[in-house]
Amino acid sequence: MPLERLGFTLPDHRRAPPGPGGTPARAADPGRTAGRPASPLRFQVLGPVRVWCGTQALPEGRPQERALLAALLLRAGRTATASELIDAIWGQTPPAQALPALRTYASRLRKALGRRTLVSEAGGYAIALPEGALDLARCEQHEAQAAEARAAHDPHRARQALRDALALWHGEPLGGVPGPFADAQRSRLTEWRLALLEHRLALDLELGGHLDAVSELTSLTAEHPLREGLRALLMLALYRGGRQGEALGVYADTRRMLDEELGVGPGPELTALHQRVLHADPALAAPADTGGDDEPPPPAARLAQLPAELADFTGRAAATAHLRRELLRDPGRVMPIASVRGLGGVGKTTLAVRVAHTVRGHFPDGQLYADLLGQSARPAGPHDVLGAFLRALGVPDSALPDDHGERSALYRSTLAGRRVLVLLDNAHGEAQVRPLLPGAPGCAVLITSRARLVAAPGAQVLDLDVMTEQEALALFTRVVGAPRAAAEPTACRETVAACGHLPLAIRIAAARLVARPAWAVSTLAGRLADERRRLDQLRVGDLAVDASFELGYGQLEPAPARAFRRLALPDGADISLAAAAAVLDEDEDTSERLLESLVDTGLLESAAPGRYHHHDLLRLFARDRAVREDPGGDRGAVLSRLLGFYLATACHAYALENPGDRLLEHLAPTGRRALPFDDRQQALDWLFSEGPALLAAVRQCAAEPALAPMAADVLLVTQDLMESGAHRQPYASAASAVAEEARRGGDPRTEGRARVVLGQVHHLAGRVERAREEAERAHALGAAADDALTLGYAPNLLGLLAVFHGRHRAAAACFTQALGAFRADGNRYGETAMLMNLGRAQLGLGQTESAIAASEQSVELWRGLGATLRLANGYYALGLALHEAGRHDEALDRFHQGLVMFQESRQPYWTGMTHFRMATAHLAAARAPAAAAHGERALVLLRDIGGDRRVAGVLSVLARTLRRLGQHERAHTCWQEALSLFERVGSPEAAHVRDLLAHAGNP
C-alpha cells in the first residue's frame, strides 16, 4: 500500500514518478531496490517520537505505531519478541487480536522505513540503526565525552559536551507515546536529563558562571522542588554572587518544604553547605575567571598578567637576588612587600618584571599586574585598578561594589587563601598603593615608583641606581649584536657613557643603531658627543629621562618628529589609526608609515593592529617638545581636527542607527571625512570600541571655548554610549565639563545641549532630582538660544521624569509640548518618539486602549523609518500597554521582539529593563518559574547601571515570584534589600514593601 494511503506525506524525491497519462507509477519494492529511503533516516525519542528523512520529518502515524517504534528504538538494535512488544504497547490488558494488530503496525512501519531498517528475526522484530541515527545514542556519546574530559581536568570541554547532549532534547521524552513501557522509560529518561543538567550547571559554577546560573536554577528548583542537588547549586550560585542572605533563605525554604511534604530534613550535603555559607567559608569563593561562556583558553592559560620579560635583560644580579629574598621570605607567615625606587629610565619596571618571572613558580595561583600611571596627569585610581583585578580574579562586573572601601575589602577576601604575586608598576604614592595590598599572608607585592614608598609596615625599599659601565656595555652589546660591538669597543664605551649609563637611554640609542644597518657605532657615538644637546638633558633627577628620550627623538626626520609631538596632545589612553590621521592631517597610508616608524624607534607602542599609544613618560616628553617647538599653538588645531573626525564619523554612525532624525541637520559641519561603514553593526563596532578615546577627547576639548559647541554635538550623536550604561560615567564627566565651559563662556545653545544629555544620564542612573534640574535648565537655555533640539529634548526628558514619579497628566503635557517643538522642526523621528511616550502617559492615566493604539502606531512608524533601536523601544512600550490590558501573552511577544533588538544594539540597560517587564508579565500570567528566570537576568544586568530605584523594583518582583514558588526566606531577603534601596532614594514605594514585609512576617 502506498505511504500516502497510510497518512504519510512523502518528500518529493520519494514520490513515485507519474506514469503514462499522468497516473502515478507503481512504486518499486523497497526490498528489491535500496531497501530504505534515499536520504538517511534519523530517529528521535528525546522528545516526541519522530522519524526524519533528510531534513523532512515524516508524519507521526497512529499512537500504537509510535509505541511500537519507540519500543524497538529503545532496544538499540536488539530483537524484541512479539510477546515483549505486546506487553510494551498494551501492558497486562492486550486486546484479543493483539498479535495480528502488532503485525499490521509492523507492516506499516516496514513500508515507511524500508525492509532493511525494520527486520523480522526469530518471530520478533528489530530496527537496524546506523551509527548516529538515534538521538539517544548520540546523547550517551556526548555524556561519555564529558566524563572523559572531566577525567582529563578539562572542564570547558566537559561543559561543551554536556551542552551538546542537552541540545538533543526537545520536550518530554517519548512524547505522545502510550503504553506502560513508554511510561516507565519516560520517567527514566526525564531523570537522566535532569542529571545531565545538574552536571552542566555544576560546571557552569566551576567555570565562574554563577551569575547567569541563578536564573536557570531558580526555575529548575521551582519545577523540581525535591531535588536537593539543584538547591545546593542555587545556594552556591547565590553565595558566589554576593547574595549570602538569599542563599541561606534557600536552605530555610528547603528545610520547611521537606518537613511539610515528607517529614524529613535536608540531607547531610545540603546541611554541610548551609554551614559553610553561614560561616562564609573562603573555599566557597568564586573561582578565578576561566572564560565563562566564551571559548576555552589554551590549556596553559591561567591568571598570568605579567608583561613579557625582555630577552636581552642584562646585569642587576645583586638587585635581583635581594628582591627574590624579600619576596620569598617567611612564606605563609607574612606578606612580603618589596619596593623598587629610582629615577625615570633607570630600569625599575624591567627589573621588577624579571624578578617576578623568576619567583612566579612560588605563587601557583597566578600573578596580577597593573601600570598605575604614576607620572601621568591622571594616575590610575585604586577604584578602577581594583575593578580590573577583581574581574581577573573571576568577579563579574555586576558583583563589583561601587563603594571604594567595599571594593578593597572584596579584593582582600577574594585573595584570602591564595598565593598570588601582585606587581604594581609606576606607583604615584602610598594612598594609591595601600588599597591594592592583599590582606593576609600567602601573597606578595612588588612595587615600582619614582618616590620612596612605605605602603605598609615591613616594606623593603631598594634604591636602584644607574648601571655600572660593565652592565651598560653588556646591555648595549646584546641589543646591537656582539659582532658589531666587538668591531668598535671604544665607540661602544663612548656611547653608553653619553647615555649616562641609563638603561632606557641605552636601549633607545641601540635601537637607533639596529634600525640603521649602514651606520657604524662610531657614527652614533659622534652624534651623542654634541654636549650642547646632550648635557642640557642629562641632569640630576627626572630630567635625565628626558635626555634618554631626546636621543631617539633627535634622530627623527621632521615629519615623524611632528607626528610624535602631535600624537601626544590628545588625552585618550590610545588612538586609532583613523583618528591619528586626523591628528596628523594626513591620509591613513601616510599616517601608518609615520606611526610604524615611531614604533620601530621605540617612541610609540602598538598593543593591537591599528591602535597606538605613548608610554606615560614619553607622552610628557612629547608634549614638552610640542610647547617648545610649536609656539604657534598647534594644540588647538590638532584637537579641532580630532574632534571633527569624531563628530563626522559619529554622525555617520548615528544616521545608520537613527534614519529620519533631523538632529544631524542642527549640527555644525565639520569639514572632516567620516569613516565609511558597510552597515549599522559595523558602525556600532566603531562607536563602542572608540568610545573611551572619543569621550576623553570631548572632555579635553570642553576646555577650549572654540571647540565646546562641537564637543556638545559629539555628545548628542553618541547617546548610545550613555544609554547602554557601558560608558555612562565618562559620558557624564564629558557632558558636565562641556556644560560648565559653555556656562562660563556665555553660550546658552551649547550649554543647553550639554545639560539635556547630562540630565538623561542622571535619569537613566536613577538620580531623578538632578535630572529634573538639568532638564529645566536646559529648557530655559534652549528657549534663550531658540535651539530646536533642546526645545524638543528637554520637555521630553521632563515628561519621562514625570512618568517615573507617577505624575502622568504632567507627563502628557510635557510630551505634547515636545511634540509641538518636533513638528515645528519637521522632525518625524521626534514626532514618533513623542507619540510613543504619550502612550506611556495615557497608560498611567488609565487610558489603556488609547495607549495601545498610540504604541502600535509608533511601532509602525519606527518600522517605516528603519530605526532599529527605537523600534525596540516601541515594542517595549507596546508590551507595557498590552500587559496593563491583561493581554500578557501578547505583551510577552512584543517584549521578546524588543529584547532581540536591544541585544543586537548592545544596550544592556534596555535589555535588563525588558527582562524586568517580562518577569512582571510572566508573574501576572501565573508562570512563576519563567518570571523568576527573567527577574534574575534583569537583576544581573541592572545591578550596576539601572539605579537604586529600578533595581529595587526588580527585587520586589523577584520577591513576589519567589514567594509564589514557596521560597519564602529568599523572598524575604529580596524584599529587605528592595526596602533598603527604596529608602535610600526616598521612594514612596518603600512604604508598600514595608507593609509586605510586615504582613508576610519573618519566615
Short mmCIF file of C-alpha atoms in Angstrom, two decimals, residues 512-943:
data_model
loop_
_atom_site.label_atom_id
_atom_site.label_comp_id
_atom_site.label_asym_id
_atom_site.label_seq_id
_atom_site.Cartn_x
_atom_site.Cartn_y
_atom_site.Cartn_z
CA ARG A 512 68.53 53.54 16.53
CA LEU A 513 71.67 51.74 15.57
CA VAL A 514 69.89 48.46 14.88
CA ALA A 515 67.39 50.31 12.69
CA ARG A 516 70.27 51.67 10.57
CA PRO A 517 72.50 48.79 9.49
CA ALA A 518 74.66 51.14 7.42
CA TRP A 519 75.74 53.14 10.48
CA ALA A 520 78.91 52.34 12.37
CA VAL A 521 78.84 52.50 16.18
CA SER A 522 81.21 55.47 15.95
CA THR A 523 78.62 57.30 13.86
CA LEU A 524 76.16 57.06 16.72
CA ALA A 525 78.81 57.95 19.30
CA GLY A 526 79.72 61.04 17.32
CA ARG A 527 76.15 62.23 17.27
CA LEU A 528 75.91 61.75 21.02
CA ALA A 529 79.10 63.68 21.63
CA ASP A 530 77.41 67.02 20.99
CA GLU A 531 77.16 68.28 24.58
CA ARG A 532 75.08 71.28 23.57
CA ARG A 533 72.16 68.93 23.02
CA ARG A 534 73.04 66.22 25.48
CA LEU A 535 74.20 67.92 28.67
CA ASP A 536 71.14 70.16 28.86
CA GLN A 537 69.10 66.99 29.23
CA LEU A 538 71.42 64.69 31.17
CA ARG A 539 70.84 66.25 34.51
CA VAL A 540 70.09 65.03 38.00
CA GLY A 541 66.58 63.87 38.64
CA ASP A 542 63.77 63.25 36.22
CA LEU A 543 65.25 65.43 33.51
CA ALA A 544 67.73 62.65 32.85
CA VAL A 545 64.86 60.62 31.48
CA ASP A 546 64.15 63.39 29.01
CA ALA A 547 67.74 63.16 27.86
CA SER A 548 67.27 59.50 27.09
CA PHE A 549 64.15 60.22 25.08
CA GLU A 550 65.92 63.06 23.30
CA LEU A 551 68.46 60.60 21.96
CA GLY A 552 65.78 58.91 19.89
CA TYR A 553 63.67 61.96 19.19
CA GLY A 554 66.61 63.97 17.93
CA GLN A 555 67.27 61.42 15.21
CA LEU A 556 63.80 61.73 13.69
CA GLU A 557 63.17 63.43 10.39
CA PRO A 558 60.78 66.42 10.59
CA ALA A 559 57.62 64.55 9.61
CA PRO A 560 57.87 61.72 12.17
CA ALA A 561 59.05 64.20 14.82
CA ARG A 562 55.99 66.34 14.21
CA ALA A 563 53.83 63.23 14.35
CA PHE A 564 55.45 62.24 17.66
CA ARG A 565 54.59 65.62 19.20
CA ARG A 566 51.07 65.81 17.83
CA LEU A 567 50.08 62.29 18.83
CA ALA A 568 50.86 63.11 22.46
CA LEU A 569 48.38 66.00 22.59
CA PRO A 570 45.05 64.09 22.90
CA ASP A 571 44.18 62.79 26.36
CA GLY A 572 42.88 59.38 25.29
CA ALA A 573 44.68 56.32 26.58
CA ASP A 574 45.27 55.24 22.99
CA ILE A 575 44.36 56.30 19.48
CA SER A 576 43.20 54.51 16.36
CA LEU A 577 44.93 54.87 13.01
CA ALA A 578 41.99 56.78 11.55
CA ALA A 579 41.92 59.22 14.47
CA ALA A 580 45.70 59.60 14.29
CA ALA A 581 45.39 60.50 10.62
CA ALA A 582 43.07 63.35 11.64
CA VAL A 583 45.53 64.48 14.31
CA LEU A 584 48.39 64.46 11.81
CA ASP A 585 46.28 65.93 9.00
CA GLU A 586 47.48 63.16 6.68
CA ASP A 587 45.87 60.30 4.81
CA GLU A 588 45.82 56.91 6.54
CA ASP A 589 48.61 55.36 4.45
CA THR A 590 51.00 58.21 5.19
CA SER A 591 49.97 58.23 8.83
CA GLU A 592 50.53 54.50 9.17
CA ARG A 593 54.05 54.81 7.79
CA LEU A 594 54.82 57.60 10.25
CA LEU A 595 53.36 55.74 13.21
CA GLU A 596 55.07 52.47 12.38
CA SER A 597 58.40 54.28 12.04
CA LEU A 598 57.88 55.64 15.55
CA VAL A 599 57.06 52.15 16.79
CA ASP A 600 60.28 50.92 15.23
CA THR A 601 62.29 53.52 17.13
CA GLY A 602 60.60 52.69 20.42
CA LEU A 603 58.96 56.10 20.71
CA LEU A 604 55.45 54.74 20.26
CA GLU A 605 53.78 51.49 21.23
CA SER A 606 51.18 49.41 19.42
CA ALA A 607 49.31 46.92 21.57
CA ALA A 608 46.94 45.90 18.77
CA PRO A 609 46.83 46.36 14.99
CA GLY A 610 45.74 49.87 14.13
CA ARG A 611 45.93 51.23 17.69
CA TYR A 612 48.80 53.22 19.19
CA HIS A 613 49.77 54.78 22.49
CA HIS A 614 52.65 56.58 24.16
CA HIS A 615 54.31 55.39 27.32
CA ASP A 616 53.31 57.88 30.00
CA LEU A 617 56.77 59.42 30.27
CA LEU A 618 57.17 59.63 26.52
CA ARG A 619 53.83 61.43 26.33
CA LEU A 620 55.07 64.05 28.80
CA PHE A 621 58.29 64.41 26.90
CA ALA A 622 56.50 64.79 23.58
CA ARG A 623 54.15 67.42 24.97
CA ASP A 624 57.09 69.34 26.33
CA ARG A 625 58.70 69.27 22.92
CA ALA A 626 55.44 70.46 21.36
CA VAL A 627 55.40 73.51 23.65
CA ARG A 628 58.99 74.32 22.73
CA GLU A 629 58.87 73.57 19.01
CA ASP A 630 55.34 74.57 18.06
CA PRO A 631 54.99 78.03 19.64
CA GLY A 632 52.26 78.95 17.15
CA GLY A 633 49.78 76.86 19.09
CA ASP A 634 49.44 73.62 17.16
CA ARG A 635 47.46 72.08 20.03
CA GLY A 636 44.16 73.79 19.21
CA ALA A 637 44.31 72.80 15.55
CA VAL A 638 45.15 69.19 16.45
CA LEU A 639 42.25 68.88 18.88
CA SER A 640 39.90 70.55 16.39
CA ARG A 641 40.80 68.06 13.68
CA LEU A 642 40.46 65.12 16.05
CA LEU A 643 37.09 66.25 17.39
CA GLY A 644 35.92 67.00 13.85
CA PHE A 645 36.82 63.46 12.80
CA TYR A 646 34.96 62.01 15.78
CA LEU A 647 31.90 64.16 15.06
CA ALA A 648 31.80 63.35 11.34
CA THR A 649 32.15 59.62 11.91
CA ALA A 650 29.75 59.57 14.84
CA CYS A 651 27.20 61.44 12.68
CA HIS A 652 27.54 58.74 10.02
CA ALA A 653 27.03 56.03 12.63
CA TYR A 654 24.05 57.94 14.07
CA ALA A 655 22.43 58.26 10.66
CA LEU A 656 22.62 54.50 10.15
CA GLU A 657 21.14 53.82 13.59
CA ASN A 658 18.54 56.62 13.53
CA PRO A 659 17.30 57.17 9.96
CA GLY A 660 14.90 60.07 9.64
CA ASP A 661 16.16 62.03 12.65
CA ARG A 662 16.71 65.70 11.79
CA LEU A 663 19.13 66.09 14.69
CA LEU A 664 22.05 65.92 12.25
CA GLU A 665 20.74 68.96 10.37
CA HIS A 666 21.16 71.06 13.52
CA LEU A 667 24.85 70.29 13.91
CA ALA A 668 27.63 72.43 12.52
CA PRO A 669 29.51 70.88 9.57
CA THR A 670 32.96 69.62 10.47
CA GLY A 671 34.74 69.63 7.13
CA ARG A 672 36.23 66.25 8.05
CA ARG A 673 35.67 62.99 6.22
CA ALA A 674 33.83 60.27 8.11
CA LEU A 675 34.87 56.65 8.17
CA PRO A 676 32.77 54.52 5.82
CA PHE A 677 30.58 51.79 7.31
CA ASP A 678 29.00 48.89 5.45
CA ASP A 679 26.10 48.56 7.88
CA ARG A 680 24.86 49.59 11.32
CA GLN A 681 26.65 46.72 13.05
CA GLN A 682 29.99 47.98 11.74
CA ALA A 683 29.05 51.46 12.90
CA LEU A 684 28.23 50.13 16.36
CA ASP A 685 31.56 48.28 16.43
CA TRP A 686 33.34 51.56 15.83
CA LEU A 687 31.27 53.55 18.32
CA PHE A 688 31.70 51.18 21.25
CA SER A 689 35.39 50.43 20.62
CA GLU A 690 36.26 54.11 20.09
CA GLY A 691 34.01 55.31 22.92
CA PRO A 692 36.68 55.79 25.64
CA ALA A 693 39.05 57.75 23.40
CA LEU A 694 36.18 59.76 21.90
CA LEU A 695 34.81 60.78 25.30
CA ALA A 696 38.30 61.66 26.53
CA ALA A 697 38.62 63.99 23.54
CA VAL A 698 35.24 65.57 24.26
CA ARG A 699 36.21 66.23 27.86
CA GLN A 700 39.56 67.67 26.82
CA CYS A 701 38.05 69.90 24.13
CA ALA A 702 35.46 71.22 26.56
CA ALA A 703 38.19 73.44 27.99
CA GLU A 704 38.67 75.08 24.57
CA PRO A 705 35.91 77.72 24.13
CA ALA A 706 36.06 77.42 20.35
CA LEU A 707 35.60 73.64 20.49
CA ALA A 708 32.93 73.37 23.18
CA PRO A 709 30.00 73.61 20.67
CA MET A 710 31.46 70.78 18.62
CA ALA A 711 32.03 68.77 21.78
CA ALA A 712 28.35 69.13 22.69
CA ASP A 713 27.37 67.95 19.22
CA VAL A 714 29.53 64.85 19.61
CA LEU A 715 27.67 64.06 22.82
CA LEU A 716 24.33 64.35 21.04
CA VAL A 717 25.23 61.81 18.37
CA THR A 718 26.86 59.34 20.76
CA GLN A 719 23.96 58.98 23.19
CA ASP A 720 24.04 55.22 22.61
CA LEU A 721 27.23 55.15 24.72
CA MET A 722 25.35 56.72 27.60
CA GLU A 723 22.06 54.89 27.08
CA SER A 724 23.74 51.48 27.07
CA GLY A 725 25.18 52.09 30.52
CA ALA A 726 28.58 50.81 29.40
CA HIS A 727 30.21 54.26 29.16
CA ARG A 728 27.87 56.26 31.35
CA GLN A 729 30.44 57.68 33.79
CA PRO A 730 32.93 59.09 31.25
CA TYR A 731 29.99 60.36 29.22
CA ALA A 732 28.60 62.17 32.25
CA SER A 733 32.02 63.63 33.04
CA ALA A 734 32.40 64.90 29.49
CA ALA A 735 28.89 66.38 29.40
CA SER A 736 29.43 68.13 32.72
CA ALA A 737 32.72 69.62 31.50
CA VAL A 738 31.10 70.91 28.29
CA ALA A 739 28.17 72.42 30.18
CA GLU A 740 30.39 74.26 32.65
CA GLU A 741 32.70 75.65 29.96
CA ALA A 742 29.69 76.82 27.94
CA ARG A 743 28.24 78.47 31.04
CA ARG A 744 31.48 80.32 31.67
CA GLY A 745 31.65 81.34 28.04
CA GLY A 746 28.03 82.56 27.93
CA ASP A 747 26.97 80.08 25.23
CA PRO A 748 23.34 79.06 26.02
CA ARG A 749 22.95 76.86 22.93
CA THR A 750 25.95 74.68 23.78
CA GLU A 751 25.19 74.65 27.49
CA GLY A 752 21.57 73.65 26.86
CA ARG A 753 22.59 70.74 24.64
CA ALA A 754 25.14 69.52 27.14
CA ARG A 755 22.72 69.80 30.05
CA VAL A 756 19.93 67.93 28.31
CA VAL A 757 22.14 64.87 27.72
CA LEU A 758 23.57 65.23 31.23
CA GLY A 759 20.00 65.16 32.53
CA GLN A 760 19.38 61.99 30.55
CA VAL A 761 22.42 60.38 32.21
CA HIS A 762 21.03 61.22 35.64
CA HIS A 763 17.60 59.92 34.64
CA LEU A 764 18.91 56.53 33.50
CA ALA A 765 21.06 56.27 36.62
CA GLY A 766 18.04 56.92 38.83
CA ARG A 767 19.16 60.38 40.01
CA VAL A 768 15.82 61.92 39.16
CA GLU A 769 16.12 65.21 41.05
CA ARG A 770 19.42 66.05 39.41
CA ALA A 771 17.92 65.01 36.08
CA ARG A 772 14.99 67.37 36.62
CA GLU A 773 17.30 70.25 37.49
CA GLU A 774 19.37 69.74 34.36
CA ALA A 775 16.28 69.34 32.16
CA GLU A 776 14.70 72.55 33.45
CA ARG A 777 17.94 74.49 32.98
CA ALA A 778 18.34 73.02 29.50
CA HIS A 779 14.80 74.04 28.55
CA ALA A 780 15.38 77.62 29.66
CA LEU A 781 18.68 77.74 27.80
CA GLY A 782 17.10 76.25 24.67
CA ALA A 783 14.42 78.93 24.72
CA ALA A 784 17.04 81.64 25.12
CA ALA A 785 19.03 80.28 22.19
CA ASP A 786 15.94 79.29 20.16
CA ASP A 787 17.52 75.84 19.71
CA ALA A 788 15.04 73.43 18.17
CA LEU A 789 16.90 70.41 19.52
CA THR A 790 16.86 71.45 23.15
CA LEU A 791 13.29 72.73 22.89
CA GLY A 792 12.24 69.20 21.92
CA TYR A 793 14.60 67.15 24.04
CA ALA A 794 14.21 69.00 27.35
CA PRO A 795 10.38 68.75 27.73
CA ASN A 796 10.61 65.11 26.61
CA LEU A 797 13.04 64.42 29.44
CA LEU A 798 10.79 66.27 31.89
CA GLY A 799 7.92 64.08 30.70
CA LEU A 800 9.90 60.89 31.27
CA LEU A 801 10.75 62.08 34.76
CA ALA A 802 7.09 62.82 35.43
CA VAL A 803 6.22 59.26 34.34
CA PHE A 804 8.88 58.00 36.71
CA HIS A 805 7.16 59.86 39.55
CA GLY A 806 3.66 58.76 38.50
CA ARG A 807 2.58 62.31 37.51
CA HIS A 808 1.04 61.23 34.23
CA ARG A 809 -1.02 64.36 33.42
CA ALA A 810 2.12 66.47 33.78
CA ALA A 811 3.97 63.94 31.65
CA ALA A 812 1.36 64.16 28.90
CA ALA A 813 1.64 67.95 28.93
CA CYS A 814 5.42 67.76 28.61
CA PHE A 815 5.26 65.24 25.78
CA THR A 816 2.68 67.37 23.98
CA GLN A 817 4.96 70.38 24.31
CA ALA A 818 7.88 68.38 22.93
CA LEU A 819 5.67 67.09 20.12
CA GLY A 820 4.90 70.66 19.10
CA ALA A 821 8.60 71.51 19.01
CA PHE A 822 9.42 68.49 16.86
CA ARG A 823 6.53 69.19 14.49
CA ALA A 824 7.62 72.79 14.11
CA ASP A 825 11.05 71.45 13.18
CA GLY A 826 9.61 68.92 10.72
CA ASN A 827 11.24 66.10 12.66
CA ARG A 828 9.22 62.91 12.05
CA TYR A 829 11.66 60.96 14.21
CA GLY A 830 10.96 63.21 17.18
CA GLU A 831 7.22 63.14 16.50
CA THR A 832 7.24 59.34 16.54
CA ALA A 833 9.14 59.30 19.82
CA MET A 834 6.60 61.63 21.39
CA LEU A 835 3.68 59.55 20.12
CA MET A 836 5.28 56.54 21.81
CA ASN A 837 5.88 58.45 25.03
CA LEU A 838 2.36 59.87 25.05
CA GLY A 839 1.22 56.27 25.08
CA ARG A 840 3.15 55.81 28.31
CA ALA A 841 1.36 58.79 29.84
CA GLN A 842 -2.05 57.56 28.63
CA LEU A 843 -1.31 54.21 30.20
CA GLY A 844 -0.71 55.86 33.56
CA LEU A 845 -3.99 57.77 33.20
CA GLY A 846 -5.92 54.53 32.74
CA GLN A 847 -6.50 55.12 29.01
CA THR A 848 -5.25 51.66 28.16
CA GLU A 849 -6.83 51.26 24.71
CA SER A 850 -5.56 54.68 23.64
CA ALA A 851 -2.10 53.75 24.90
CA ILE A 852 -2.17 50.51 22.90
CA ALA A 853 -3.25 52.36 19.76
CA ALA A 854 -0.54 55.01 20.18
CA SER A 855 2.11 52.36 20.79
CA GLU A 856 1.02 50.30 17.78
CA GLN A 857 1.14 53.39 15.60
CA SER A 858 4.63 54.28 16.85
CA VAL A 859 5.81 50.74 16.09
CA GLU A 860 4.61 51.08 12.50
CA LEU A 861 6.24 54.49 12.17
CA TRP A 862 9.55 53.27 13.60
CA ARG A 863 9.44 50.30 11.24
CA GLY A 864 8.83 52.63 8.32
CA LEU A 865 11.76 54.83 9.34
CA GLY A 866 14.05 51.79 9.73
CA ALA A 867 15.16 52.85 13.22
CA THR A 868 16.09 49.55 14.82
CA LEU A 869 16.84 50.69 18.37
CA ARG A 870 13.79 52.93 18.56
CA LEU A 871 11.64 50.17 17.07
CA ALA A 872 12.79 48.08 20.03
CA ASN A 873 11.67 50.92 22.32
CA GLY A 874 8.32 50.87 20.51
CA TYR A 875 7.89 47.14 21.14
CA TYR A 876 8.80 47.76 24.78
CA ALA A 877 6.15 50.49 25.12
CA LEU A 878 3.55 48.34 23.35
CA GLY A 879 4.37 45.44 25.64
CA LEU A 880 3.74 47.65 28.67
CA ALA A 881 0.36 48.70 27.34
CA LEU A 882 -0.72 45.16 26.45
CA HIS A 883 0.37 43.91 29.86
CA GLU A 884 -1.68 46.61 31.56
CA ALA A 885 -4.66 45.47 29.49
CA GLY A 886 -4.24 41.93 30.79
CA ARG A 887 -3.06 40.62 27.41
CA HIS A 888 0.06 39.10 28.91
CA ASP A 889 0.99 36.64 26.16
CA GLU A 890 0.77 39.35 23.51
CA ALA A 891 2.82 41.61 25.75
CA LEU A 892 5.49 38.93 26.10
CA ASP A 893 5.67 38.54 22.31
CA ARG A 894 6.31 42.28 21.92
CA PHE A 895 8.83 42.30 24.76
CA HIS A 896 10.68 39.42 23.14
CA GLN A 897 10.85 41.26 19.81
CA GLY A 898 12.30 44.28 21.56
CA LEU A 899 14.70 42.16 23.60
CA VAL A 900 16.33 40.70 20.49
CA MET A 901 16.82 44.17 19.02
CA PHE A 902 18.19 45.63 22.25
CA GLN A 903 20.74 42.82 22.40
CA GLU A 904 21.75 43.40 18.78
CA SER A 905 22.14 47.12 19.51
CA ARG A 906 24.39 46.43 22.54
CA GLN A 907 22.05 48.03 25.03
CA PRO A 908 22.46 46.20 28.36
CA TYR A 909 20.31 48.78 30.15
CA TRP A 910 17.30 48.26 27.89
CA THR A 911 17.93 44.52 27.77
CA GLY A 912 17.74 44.43 31.56
CA MET A 913 14.60 46.58 31.66
CA THR A 914 12.92 44.27 29.13
CA HIS A 915 13.77 41.20 31.21
CA PHE A 916 12.24 43.03 34.17
CA ARG A 917 9.00 43.68 32.28
CA MET A 918 8.90 40.09 31.03
CA ALA A 919 9.24 38.91 34.62
CA THR A 920 6.26 41.06 35.59
CA ALA A 921 4.17 39.74 32.70
CA HIS A 922 5.01 36.10 33.44
CA LEU A 923 4.15 36.64 37.08
CA ALA A 924 0.78 38.12 36.14
CA ALA A 925 0.16 35.09 33.90
CA ALA A 926 0.91 32.74 36.84
CA ARG A 927 4.13 31.47 35.29
CA ALA A 928 6.35 31.92 38.31
CA PRO A 929 9.38 29.88 37.12
CA ALA A 930 9.66 31.93 33.92
CA ALA A 931 9.15 35.14 35.91
CA ALA A 932 11.99 34.17 38.24
CA ALA A 933 14.31 33.45 35.33
CA HIS A 934 13.70 36.85 33.72
CA GLY A 935 13.88 38.61 37.07
CA GLU A 936 17.29 37.14 37.76
CA ARG A 937 18.57 38.22 34.33
CA ALA A 938 17.24 41.73 34.92
CA LEU A 939 18.98 41.89 38.29
CA VAL A 940 22.32 40.86 36.80
CA LEU A 941 22.11 43.47 34.03
CA LEU A 942 20.70 46.39 36.02
CA ARG A 943 22.57 45.98 39.31
#
